Each structure stands twice: as structure tokens, then as C-alpha cells.
PDB file of C-alpha atoms in Angstrom:
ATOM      1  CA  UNK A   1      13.619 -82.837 -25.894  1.00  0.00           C
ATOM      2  CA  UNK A   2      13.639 -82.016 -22.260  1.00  0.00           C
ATOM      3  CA  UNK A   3      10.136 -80.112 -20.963  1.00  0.00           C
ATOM      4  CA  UNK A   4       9.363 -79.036 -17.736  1.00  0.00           C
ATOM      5  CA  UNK A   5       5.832 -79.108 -16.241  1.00  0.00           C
ATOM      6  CA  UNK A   6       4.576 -77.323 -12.616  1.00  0.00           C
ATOM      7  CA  UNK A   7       0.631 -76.319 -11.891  1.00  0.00           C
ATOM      8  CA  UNK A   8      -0.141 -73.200 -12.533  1.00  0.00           C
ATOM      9  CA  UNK A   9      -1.856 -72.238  -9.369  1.00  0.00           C
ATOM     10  CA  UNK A  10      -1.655 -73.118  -5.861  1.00  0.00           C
ATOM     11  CA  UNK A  11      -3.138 -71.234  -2.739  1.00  0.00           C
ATOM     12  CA  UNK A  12      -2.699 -71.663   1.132  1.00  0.00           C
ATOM     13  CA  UNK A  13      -2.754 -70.092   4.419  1.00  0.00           C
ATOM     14  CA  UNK A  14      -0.260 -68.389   6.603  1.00  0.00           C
ATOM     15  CA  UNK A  15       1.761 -71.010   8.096  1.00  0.00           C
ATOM     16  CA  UNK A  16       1.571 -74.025   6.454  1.00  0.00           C
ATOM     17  CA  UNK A  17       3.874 -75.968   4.426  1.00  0.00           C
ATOM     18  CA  UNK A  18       3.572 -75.825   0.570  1.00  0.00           C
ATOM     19  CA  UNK A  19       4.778 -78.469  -1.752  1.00  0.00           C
ATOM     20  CA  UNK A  20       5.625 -77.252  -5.267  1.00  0.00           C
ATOM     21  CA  UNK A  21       6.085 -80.232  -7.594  1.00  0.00           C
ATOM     22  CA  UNK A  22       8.026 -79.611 -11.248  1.00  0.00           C
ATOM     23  CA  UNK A  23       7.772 -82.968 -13.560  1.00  0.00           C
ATOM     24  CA  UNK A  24      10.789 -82.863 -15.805  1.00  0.00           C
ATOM     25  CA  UNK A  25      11.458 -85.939 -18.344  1.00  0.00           C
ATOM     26  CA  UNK A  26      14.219 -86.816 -20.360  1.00  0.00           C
ATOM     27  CA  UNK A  27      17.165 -85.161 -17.729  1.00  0.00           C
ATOM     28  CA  UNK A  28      20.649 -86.932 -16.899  1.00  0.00           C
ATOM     29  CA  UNK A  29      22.679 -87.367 -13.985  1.00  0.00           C
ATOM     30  CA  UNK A  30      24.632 -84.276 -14.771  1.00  0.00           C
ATOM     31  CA  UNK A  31      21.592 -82.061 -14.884  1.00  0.00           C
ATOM     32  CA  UNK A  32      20.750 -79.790 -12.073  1.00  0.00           C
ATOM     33  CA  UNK A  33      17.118 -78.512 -10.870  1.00  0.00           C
ATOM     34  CA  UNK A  34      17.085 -75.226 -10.071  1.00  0.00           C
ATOM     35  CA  UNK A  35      13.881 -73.114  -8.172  1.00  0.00           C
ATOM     36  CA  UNK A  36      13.321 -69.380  -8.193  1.00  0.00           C
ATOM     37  CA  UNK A  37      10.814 -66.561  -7.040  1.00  0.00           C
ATOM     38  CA  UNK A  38       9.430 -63.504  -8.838  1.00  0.00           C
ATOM     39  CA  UNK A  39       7.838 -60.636  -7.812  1.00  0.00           C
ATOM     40  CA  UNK A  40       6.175 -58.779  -9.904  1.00  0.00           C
ATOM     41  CA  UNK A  41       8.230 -55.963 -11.527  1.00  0.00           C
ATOM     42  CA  UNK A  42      11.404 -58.057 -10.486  1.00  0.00           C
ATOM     43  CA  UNK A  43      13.896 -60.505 -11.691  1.00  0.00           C
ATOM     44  CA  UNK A  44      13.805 -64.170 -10.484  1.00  0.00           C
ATOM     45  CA  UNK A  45      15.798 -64.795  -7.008  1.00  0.00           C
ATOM     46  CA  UNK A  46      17.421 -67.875  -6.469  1.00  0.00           C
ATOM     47  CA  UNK A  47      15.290 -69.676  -3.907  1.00  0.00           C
ATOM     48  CA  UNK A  48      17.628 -73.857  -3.725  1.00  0.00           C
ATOM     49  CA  UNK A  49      19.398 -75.931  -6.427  1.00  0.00           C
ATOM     50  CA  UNK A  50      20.181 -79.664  -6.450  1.00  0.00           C
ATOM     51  CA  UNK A  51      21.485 -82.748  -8.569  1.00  0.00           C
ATOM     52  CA  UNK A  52      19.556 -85.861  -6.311  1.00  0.00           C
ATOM     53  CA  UNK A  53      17.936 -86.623  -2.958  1.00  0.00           C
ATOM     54  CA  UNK A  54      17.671 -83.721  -0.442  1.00  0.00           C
ATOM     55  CA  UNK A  55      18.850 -80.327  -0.406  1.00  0.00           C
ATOM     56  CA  UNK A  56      17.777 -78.247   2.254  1.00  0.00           C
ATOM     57  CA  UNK A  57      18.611 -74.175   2.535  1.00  0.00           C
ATOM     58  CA  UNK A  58      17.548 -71.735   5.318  1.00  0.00           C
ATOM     59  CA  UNK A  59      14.423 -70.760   3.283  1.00  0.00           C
ATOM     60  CA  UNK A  60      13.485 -74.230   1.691  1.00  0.00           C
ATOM     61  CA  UNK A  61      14.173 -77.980   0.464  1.00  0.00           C
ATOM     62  CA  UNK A  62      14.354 -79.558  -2.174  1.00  0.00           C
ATOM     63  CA  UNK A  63      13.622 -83.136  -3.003  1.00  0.00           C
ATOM     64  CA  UNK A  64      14.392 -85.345  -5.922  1.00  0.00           C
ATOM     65  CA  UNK A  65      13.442 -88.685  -6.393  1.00  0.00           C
ATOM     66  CA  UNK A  66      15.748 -91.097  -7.623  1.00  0.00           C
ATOM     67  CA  UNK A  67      14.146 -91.545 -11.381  1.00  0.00           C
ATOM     68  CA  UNK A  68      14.905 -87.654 -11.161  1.00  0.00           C
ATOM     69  CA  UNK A  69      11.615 -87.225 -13.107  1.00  0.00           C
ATOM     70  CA  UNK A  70      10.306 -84.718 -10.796  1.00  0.00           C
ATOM     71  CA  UNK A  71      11.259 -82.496  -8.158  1.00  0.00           C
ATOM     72  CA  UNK A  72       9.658 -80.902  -5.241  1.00  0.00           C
ATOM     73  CA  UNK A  73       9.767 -77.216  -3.873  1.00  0.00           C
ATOM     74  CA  UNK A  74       9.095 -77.560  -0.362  1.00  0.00           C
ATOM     75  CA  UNK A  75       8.208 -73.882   1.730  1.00  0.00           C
ATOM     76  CA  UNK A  76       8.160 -74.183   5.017  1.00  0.00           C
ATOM     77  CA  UNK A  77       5.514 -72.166   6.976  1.00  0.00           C
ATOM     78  CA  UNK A  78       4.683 -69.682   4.598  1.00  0.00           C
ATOM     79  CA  UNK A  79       3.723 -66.224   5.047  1.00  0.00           C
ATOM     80  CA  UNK A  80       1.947 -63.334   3.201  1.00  0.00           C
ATOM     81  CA  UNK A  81       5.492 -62.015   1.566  1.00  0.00           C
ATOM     82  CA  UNK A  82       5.255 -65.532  -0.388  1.00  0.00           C
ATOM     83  CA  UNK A  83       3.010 -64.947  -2.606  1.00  0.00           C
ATOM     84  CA  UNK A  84       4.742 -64.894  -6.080  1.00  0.00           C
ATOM     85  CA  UNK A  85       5.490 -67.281  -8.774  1.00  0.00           C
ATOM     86  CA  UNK A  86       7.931 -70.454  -8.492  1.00  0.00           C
ATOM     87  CA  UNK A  87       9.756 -71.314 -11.518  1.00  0.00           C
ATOM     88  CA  UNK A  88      11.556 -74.546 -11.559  1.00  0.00           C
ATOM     89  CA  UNK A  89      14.737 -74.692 -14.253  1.00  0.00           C
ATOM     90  CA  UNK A  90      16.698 -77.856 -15.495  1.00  0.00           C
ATOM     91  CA  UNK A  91      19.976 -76.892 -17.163  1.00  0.00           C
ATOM     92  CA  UNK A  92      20.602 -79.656 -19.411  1.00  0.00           C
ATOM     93  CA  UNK A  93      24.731 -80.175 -19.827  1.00  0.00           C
ATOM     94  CA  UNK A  94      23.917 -82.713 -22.335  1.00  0.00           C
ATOM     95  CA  UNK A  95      26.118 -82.016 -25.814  1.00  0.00           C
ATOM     96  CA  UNK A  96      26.347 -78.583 -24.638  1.00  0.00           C
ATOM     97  CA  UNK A  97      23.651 -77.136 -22.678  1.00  0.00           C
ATOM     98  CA  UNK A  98      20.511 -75.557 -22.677  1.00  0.00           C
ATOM     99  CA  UNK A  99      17.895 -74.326 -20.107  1.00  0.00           C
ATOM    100  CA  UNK A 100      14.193 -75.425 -19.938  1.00  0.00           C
ATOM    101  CA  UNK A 101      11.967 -73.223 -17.566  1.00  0.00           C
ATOM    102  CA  UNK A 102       8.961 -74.434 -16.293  1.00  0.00           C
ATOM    103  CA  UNK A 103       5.570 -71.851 -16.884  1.00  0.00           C
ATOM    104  CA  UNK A 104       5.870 -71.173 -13.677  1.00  0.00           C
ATOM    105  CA  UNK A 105       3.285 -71.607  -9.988  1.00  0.00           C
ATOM    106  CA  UNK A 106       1.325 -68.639  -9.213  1.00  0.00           C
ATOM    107  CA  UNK A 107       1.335 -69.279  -4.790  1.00  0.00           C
ATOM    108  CA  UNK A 108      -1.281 -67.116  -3.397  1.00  0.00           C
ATOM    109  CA  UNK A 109      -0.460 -66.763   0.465  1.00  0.00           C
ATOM    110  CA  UNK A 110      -3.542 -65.435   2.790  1.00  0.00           C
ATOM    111  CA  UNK A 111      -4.233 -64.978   6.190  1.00  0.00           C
TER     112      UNK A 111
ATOM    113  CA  UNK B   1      27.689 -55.262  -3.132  1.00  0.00           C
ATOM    114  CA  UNK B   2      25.072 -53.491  -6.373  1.00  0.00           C
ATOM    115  CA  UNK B   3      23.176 -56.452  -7.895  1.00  0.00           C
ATOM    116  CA  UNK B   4      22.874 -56.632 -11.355  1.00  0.00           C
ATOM    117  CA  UNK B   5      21.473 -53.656 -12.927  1.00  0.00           C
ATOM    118  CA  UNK B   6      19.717 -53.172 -16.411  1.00  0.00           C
ATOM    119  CA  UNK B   7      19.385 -50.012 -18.355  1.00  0.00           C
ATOM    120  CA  UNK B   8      16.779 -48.706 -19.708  1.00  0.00           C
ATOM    121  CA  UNK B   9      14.216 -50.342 -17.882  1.00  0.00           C
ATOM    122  CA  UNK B  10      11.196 -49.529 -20.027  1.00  0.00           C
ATOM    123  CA  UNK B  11      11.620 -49.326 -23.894  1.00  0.00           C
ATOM    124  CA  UNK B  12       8.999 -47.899 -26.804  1.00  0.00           C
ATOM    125  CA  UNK B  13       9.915 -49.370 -30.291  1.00  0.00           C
ATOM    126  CA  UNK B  14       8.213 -49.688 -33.780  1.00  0.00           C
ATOM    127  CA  UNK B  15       8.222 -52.353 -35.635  1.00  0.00           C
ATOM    128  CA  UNK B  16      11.351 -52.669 -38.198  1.00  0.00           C
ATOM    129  CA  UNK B  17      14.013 -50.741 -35.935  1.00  0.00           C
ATOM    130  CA  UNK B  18      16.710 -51.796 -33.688  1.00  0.00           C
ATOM    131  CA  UNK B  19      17.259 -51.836 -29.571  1.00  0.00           C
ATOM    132  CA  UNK B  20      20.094 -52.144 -27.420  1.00  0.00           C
ATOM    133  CA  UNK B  21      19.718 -53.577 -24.010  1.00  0.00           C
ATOM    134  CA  UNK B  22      22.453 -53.178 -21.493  1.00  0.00           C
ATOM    135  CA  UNK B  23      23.354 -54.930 -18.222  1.00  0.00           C
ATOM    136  CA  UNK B  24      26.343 -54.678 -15.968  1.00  0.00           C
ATOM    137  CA  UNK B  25      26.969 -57.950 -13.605  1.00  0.00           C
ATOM    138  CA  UNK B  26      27.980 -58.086 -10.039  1.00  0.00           C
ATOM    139  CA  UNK B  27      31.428 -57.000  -9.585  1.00  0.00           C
ATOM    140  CA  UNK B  28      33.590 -60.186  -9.943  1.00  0.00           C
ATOM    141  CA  UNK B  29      31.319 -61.589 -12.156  1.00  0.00           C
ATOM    142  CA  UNK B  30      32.252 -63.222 -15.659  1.00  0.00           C
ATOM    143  CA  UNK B  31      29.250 -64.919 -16.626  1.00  0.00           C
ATOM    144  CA  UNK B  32      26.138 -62.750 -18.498  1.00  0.00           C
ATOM    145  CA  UNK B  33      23.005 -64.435 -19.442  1.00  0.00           C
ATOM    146  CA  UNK B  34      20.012 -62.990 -21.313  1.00  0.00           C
ATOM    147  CA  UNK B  35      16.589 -64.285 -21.393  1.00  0.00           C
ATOM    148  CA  UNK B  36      13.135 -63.654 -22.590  1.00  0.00           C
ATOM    149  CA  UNK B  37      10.103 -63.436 -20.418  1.00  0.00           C
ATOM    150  CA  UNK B  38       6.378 -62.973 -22.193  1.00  0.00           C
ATOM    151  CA  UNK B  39       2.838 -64.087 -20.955  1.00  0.00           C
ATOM    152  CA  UNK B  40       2.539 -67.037 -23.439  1.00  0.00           C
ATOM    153  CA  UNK B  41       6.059 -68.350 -23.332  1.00  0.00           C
ATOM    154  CA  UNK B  42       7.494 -67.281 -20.150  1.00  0.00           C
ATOM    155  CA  UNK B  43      11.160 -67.413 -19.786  1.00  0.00           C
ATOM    156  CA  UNK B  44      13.022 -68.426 -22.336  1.00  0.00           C
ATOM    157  CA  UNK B  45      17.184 -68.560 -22.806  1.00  0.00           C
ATOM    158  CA  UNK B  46      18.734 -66.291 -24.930  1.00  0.00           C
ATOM    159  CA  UNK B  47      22.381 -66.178 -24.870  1.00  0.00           C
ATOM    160  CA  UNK B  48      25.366 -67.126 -22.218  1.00  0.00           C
ATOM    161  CA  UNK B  49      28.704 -64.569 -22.690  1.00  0.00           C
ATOM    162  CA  UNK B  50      31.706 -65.529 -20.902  1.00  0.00           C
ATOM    163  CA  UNK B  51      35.175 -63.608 -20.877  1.00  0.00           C
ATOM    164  CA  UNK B  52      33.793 -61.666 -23.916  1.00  0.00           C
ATOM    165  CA  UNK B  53      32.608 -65.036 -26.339  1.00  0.00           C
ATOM    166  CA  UNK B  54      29.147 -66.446 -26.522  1.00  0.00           C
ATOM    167  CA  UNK B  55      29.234 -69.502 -24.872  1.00  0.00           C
ATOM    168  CA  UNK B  56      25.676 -71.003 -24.594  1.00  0.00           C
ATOM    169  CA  UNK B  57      22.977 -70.213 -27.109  1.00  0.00           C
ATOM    170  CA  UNK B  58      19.341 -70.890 -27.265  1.00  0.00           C
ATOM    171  CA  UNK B  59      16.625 -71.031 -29.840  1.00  0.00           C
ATOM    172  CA  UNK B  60      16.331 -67.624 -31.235  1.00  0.00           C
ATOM    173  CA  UNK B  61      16.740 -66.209 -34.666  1.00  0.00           C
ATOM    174  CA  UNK B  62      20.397 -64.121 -35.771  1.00  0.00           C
ATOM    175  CA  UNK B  63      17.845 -60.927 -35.227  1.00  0.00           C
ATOM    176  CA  UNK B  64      18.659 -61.015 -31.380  1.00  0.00           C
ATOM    177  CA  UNK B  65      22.743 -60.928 -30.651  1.00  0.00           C
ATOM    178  CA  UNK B  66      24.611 -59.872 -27.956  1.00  0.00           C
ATOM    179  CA  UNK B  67      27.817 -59.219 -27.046  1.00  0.00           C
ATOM    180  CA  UNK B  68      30.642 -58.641 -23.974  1.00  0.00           C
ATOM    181  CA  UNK B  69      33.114 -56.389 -22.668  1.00  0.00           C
ATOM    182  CA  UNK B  70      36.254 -56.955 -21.556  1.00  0.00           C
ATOM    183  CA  UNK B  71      34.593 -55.516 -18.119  1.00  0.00           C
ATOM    184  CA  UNK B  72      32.186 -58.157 -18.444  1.00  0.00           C
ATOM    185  CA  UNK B  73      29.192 -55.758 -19.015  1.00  0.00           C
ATOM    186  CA  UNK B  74      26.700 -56.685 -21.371  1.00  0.00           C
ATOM    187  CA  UNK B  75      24.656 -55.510 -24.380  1.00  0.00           C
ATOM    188  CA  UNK B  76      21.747 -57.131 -25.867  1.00  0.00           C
ATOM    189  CA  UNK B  77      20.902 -56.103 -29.396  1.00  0.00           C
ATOM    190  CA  UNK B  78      17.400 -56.744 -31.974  1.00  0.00           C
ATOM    191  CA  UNK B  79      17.370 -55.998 -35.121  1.00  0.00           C
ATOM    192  CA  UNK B  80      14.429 -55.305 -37.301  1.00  0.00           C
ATOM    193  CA  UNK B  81      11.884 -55.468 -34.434  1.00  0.00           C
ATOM    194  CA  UNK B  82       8.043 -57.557 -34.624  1.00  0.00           C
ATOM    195  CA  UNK B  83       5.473 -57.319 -32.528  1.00  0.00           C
ATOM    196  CA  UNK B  84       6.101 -60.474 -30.987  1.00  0.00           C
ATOM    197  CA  UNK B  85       9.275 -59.354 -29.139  1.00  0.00           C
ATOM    198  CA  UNK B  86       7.631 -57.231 -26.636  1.00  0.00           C
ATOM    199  CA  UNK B  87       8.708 -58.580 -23.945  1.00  0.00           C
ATOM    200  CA  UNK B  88      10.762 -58.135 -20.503  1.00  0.00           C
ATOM    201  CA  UNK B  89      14.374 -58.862 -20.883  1.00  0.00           C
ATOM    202  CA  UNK B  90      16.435 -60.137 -18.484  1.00  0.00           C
ATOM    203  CA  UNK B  91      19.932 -60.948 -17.541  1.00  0.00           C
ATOM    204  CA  UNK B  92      21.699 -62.561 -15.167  1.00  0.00           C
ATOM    205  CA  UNK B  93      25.107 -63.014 -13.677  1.00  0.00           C
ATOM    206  CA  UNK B  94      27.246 -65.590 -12.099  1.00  0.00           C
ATOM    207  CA  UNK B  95      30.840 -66.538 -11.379  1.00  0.00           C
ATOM    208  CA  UNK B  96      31.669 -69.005 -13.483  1.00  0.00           C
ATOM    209  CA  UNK B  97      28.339 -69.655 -15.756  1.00  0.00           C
ATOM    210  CA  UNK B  98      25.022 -71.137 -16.569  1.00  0.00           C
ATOM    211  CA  UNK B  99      26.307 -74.611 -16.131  1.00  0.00           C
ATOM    212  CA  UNK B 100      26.873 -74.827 -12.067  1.00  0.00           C
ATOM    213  CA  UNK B 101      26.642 -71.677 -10.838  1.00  0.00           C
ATOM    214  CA  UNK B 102      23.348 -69.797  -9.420  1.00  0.00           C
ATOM    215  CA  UNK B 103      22.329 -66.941 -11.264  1.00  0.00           C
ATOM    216  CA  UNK B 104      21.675 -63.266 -10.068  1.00  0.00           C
ATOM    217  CA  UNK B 105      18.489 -61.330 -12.048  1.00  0.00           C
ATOM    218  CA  UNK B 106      18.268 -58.220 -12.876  1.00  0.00           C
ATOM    219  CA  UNK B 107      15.052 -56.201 -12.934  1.00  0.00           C
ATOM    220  CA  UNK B 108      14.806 -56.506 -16.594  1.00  0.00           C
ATOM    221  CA  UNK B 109      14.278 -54.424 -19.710  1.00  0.00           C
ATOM    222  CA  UNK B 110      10.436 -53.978 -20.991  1.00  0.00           C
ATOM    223  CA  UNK B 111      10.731 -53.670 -24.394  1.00  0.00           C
ATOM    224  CA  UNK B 112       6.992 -52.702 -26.010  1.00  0.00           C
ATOM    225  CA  UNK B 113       7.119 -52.643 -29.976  1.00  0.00           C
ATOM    226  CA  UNK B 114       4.123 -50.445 -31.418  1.00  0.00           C
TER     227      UNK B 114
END
């Protein structure tokens, strides 16, 4: 059974780059990584979605390995209004399909 | 264009009765998902209606169903409610479904059940 895993926490400054990574196991080559944002009080907003390599939006990339094992959130100097938490999704389309949400990444964003 | 919108938005149960969640999609959109959010086991898939039929279903007992409208608005319905479904419900809408396409939140449904 499919199970995502992303740290719970992360913190940084104005500015800088963060890296979100989201380990997911057991996922075929028709199974798509997607990341989102939430606000508190708020549904998720779609933030980038991709099957392999590179996939890079006006907000952020996204990079996946070729063992597809893992995938990486990548935010590009961040500022205050990011702080939120990243959830990473893989819909499995495997005999039908199901949805596996990481626990999401509390990003604390200060200046 | 409106997003997705969810009524009510806060909801007070007791244990043993019944709720009904609604959600209307974006215009033009045929997909509705519903999904579970609490503090110990975060989101969680519920159901997937397309063009009125369930499509996609996750792990939840028959006590949570749902249904569609040939308008594509949705309703989300639990029967004899337990603690343990307090929780904000949310759904989502797309084009064409869960599979492919990217998903538009609403601002949920807090259901609290005394």
C-alpha cells in the first residue's frame, strides 16, 4: 500500500529557496504527484503537479527523480505570505484509483 | 468565475443524528470530490461523483454517502454521527476528475459532534 511521508516542520527566512521533499513508495508510471497550500481556515490551492523529471510553474518546481520514490517542492524566494502547510498527494490509477496525502509541512516564513 | 463554495460552513451535531453537507463546483465543472481533514489523520479521500455516479471511493464506512445532481452540485451525507467525525469537510472540483485533472477546494464544512 502506497504511503506518503514529508517533515513536519520546516522554517526559513524571507528570500531564500525552500526545498520540500515528499518520500512516496510503491507508485507507478501512471501516478501523478501533486503539491498544495493551506491556509488556515481555507481549502488546499493547487500549488504544481507532475508524472517525472521537472515541472516548473510561475510559483514553483517540481522535481522527480527517476526511481519516482520521492519528490521535491521547490519555492523560490519565499516571502512572509508563505507560511502555511504543503501537502504533497499521489493519486494512484492503479486497479482503480485512490489518493494518499502526505501529513503535511508546516513552512514558517520570517523576516 | 465563483470558486467552489460549501454550505454551511460550521456545523453542531450530537452523537447518533444525521448531517448533510453541500457543495456546488465551478461552473463547467463535472467532477465533485469530498474529503476528510482532522488533526490526527489529516486529509483523507472520501468519495469522487461524476455526471451524477460515484466514481472513486475511499476507505470509509456506508455511514458517510454522497450523492450528485444532474447540475453537478453536491451533497455529502453521515448517518448516525460519533465523535470521531468532527472534522472539516471538504470538496473539490475539476473538469474531468480526480485522475488527471487539478482540483479546486472549497473552504470546507466544520462539522463538531457533541
Amino acid at each position: 500500500l502506497a504511503k506518503t511521508t514529508q517533515p513536519i516542520s520546516m522554517d526559513s527566512y524571507e528570500g531564500q529557496e525552500v526545498n520540500i521533499t515528499c518520500s512516496h513508495n510503491n507508485i507507478a508510471t501512471n501516478d501523478y504527484i501533486t503539491w498544495y497550500q493551506q491556509f488556515p481556515s481555507q481549502g488546499p490551492r493547487f500549488i504544481i503537479q507532475g508524472y517525472k523529471t521537472k515541472v516548473t510553474n510561475e510559483v514553483a518546481s517540481l522535481f522527480i527523480p527517476a526511481d519516482r520514490k520521492s519528490s521535491t517542492l521547490s519555492l523560490p524566494r519565499v516571502s512572509l505570505s508563505d507560511t502555511a502547510v504543503y501537502y504533497c498527494l499521489v493519486v494512484l490509477n492503479q486497479a482503480g484509483t485512490a489518493l494518499i496525502f502526505g501529513k503535511g509541512t508546516t513552512l514558517s516564513v520570517s523576516s | 468565475k465563483a470558486g467552489v463554495t460549501q454550505t454551511p460552513r460550521y456545523l453542531i451535531k450530537t452523537r447518533g443524528q444525521q448531517v448533510t453537507l453541500s457543495c456546488s463546483p465551478i461552473s463547467g465543472h463535472r467532477s465533485v470530490s469530498w474529503y476528510q481533514q482532522t488533526p490526527g489523520q489529516g486529509l483523507q479521500f472520501l468519495f469522487e461523483y461524476f455526471s451524477e455516479t460515484q466514481r472513486n471511493k475511499g476507505n470509509f464506512p456506508g455511514r458517510f454517502s454522497g450523492r450528485q445532481f444532474s447540475n453537478s452540485r453536491s451533497e455529502m451525507n453521515v448517518s448516525t454521527l460519533e465523535l470521531g467525525d468532527s472534522a472539516l469537510y471538504l470538496c473539490a472540483s475539476s473538469l474531468e476528475g480526480i485522475t488527471t485533472d487539478t482540483q479546486y477546494f472549497g473552504p470546507g464544512t466544520r462539522l463538531t459532534v457533541l
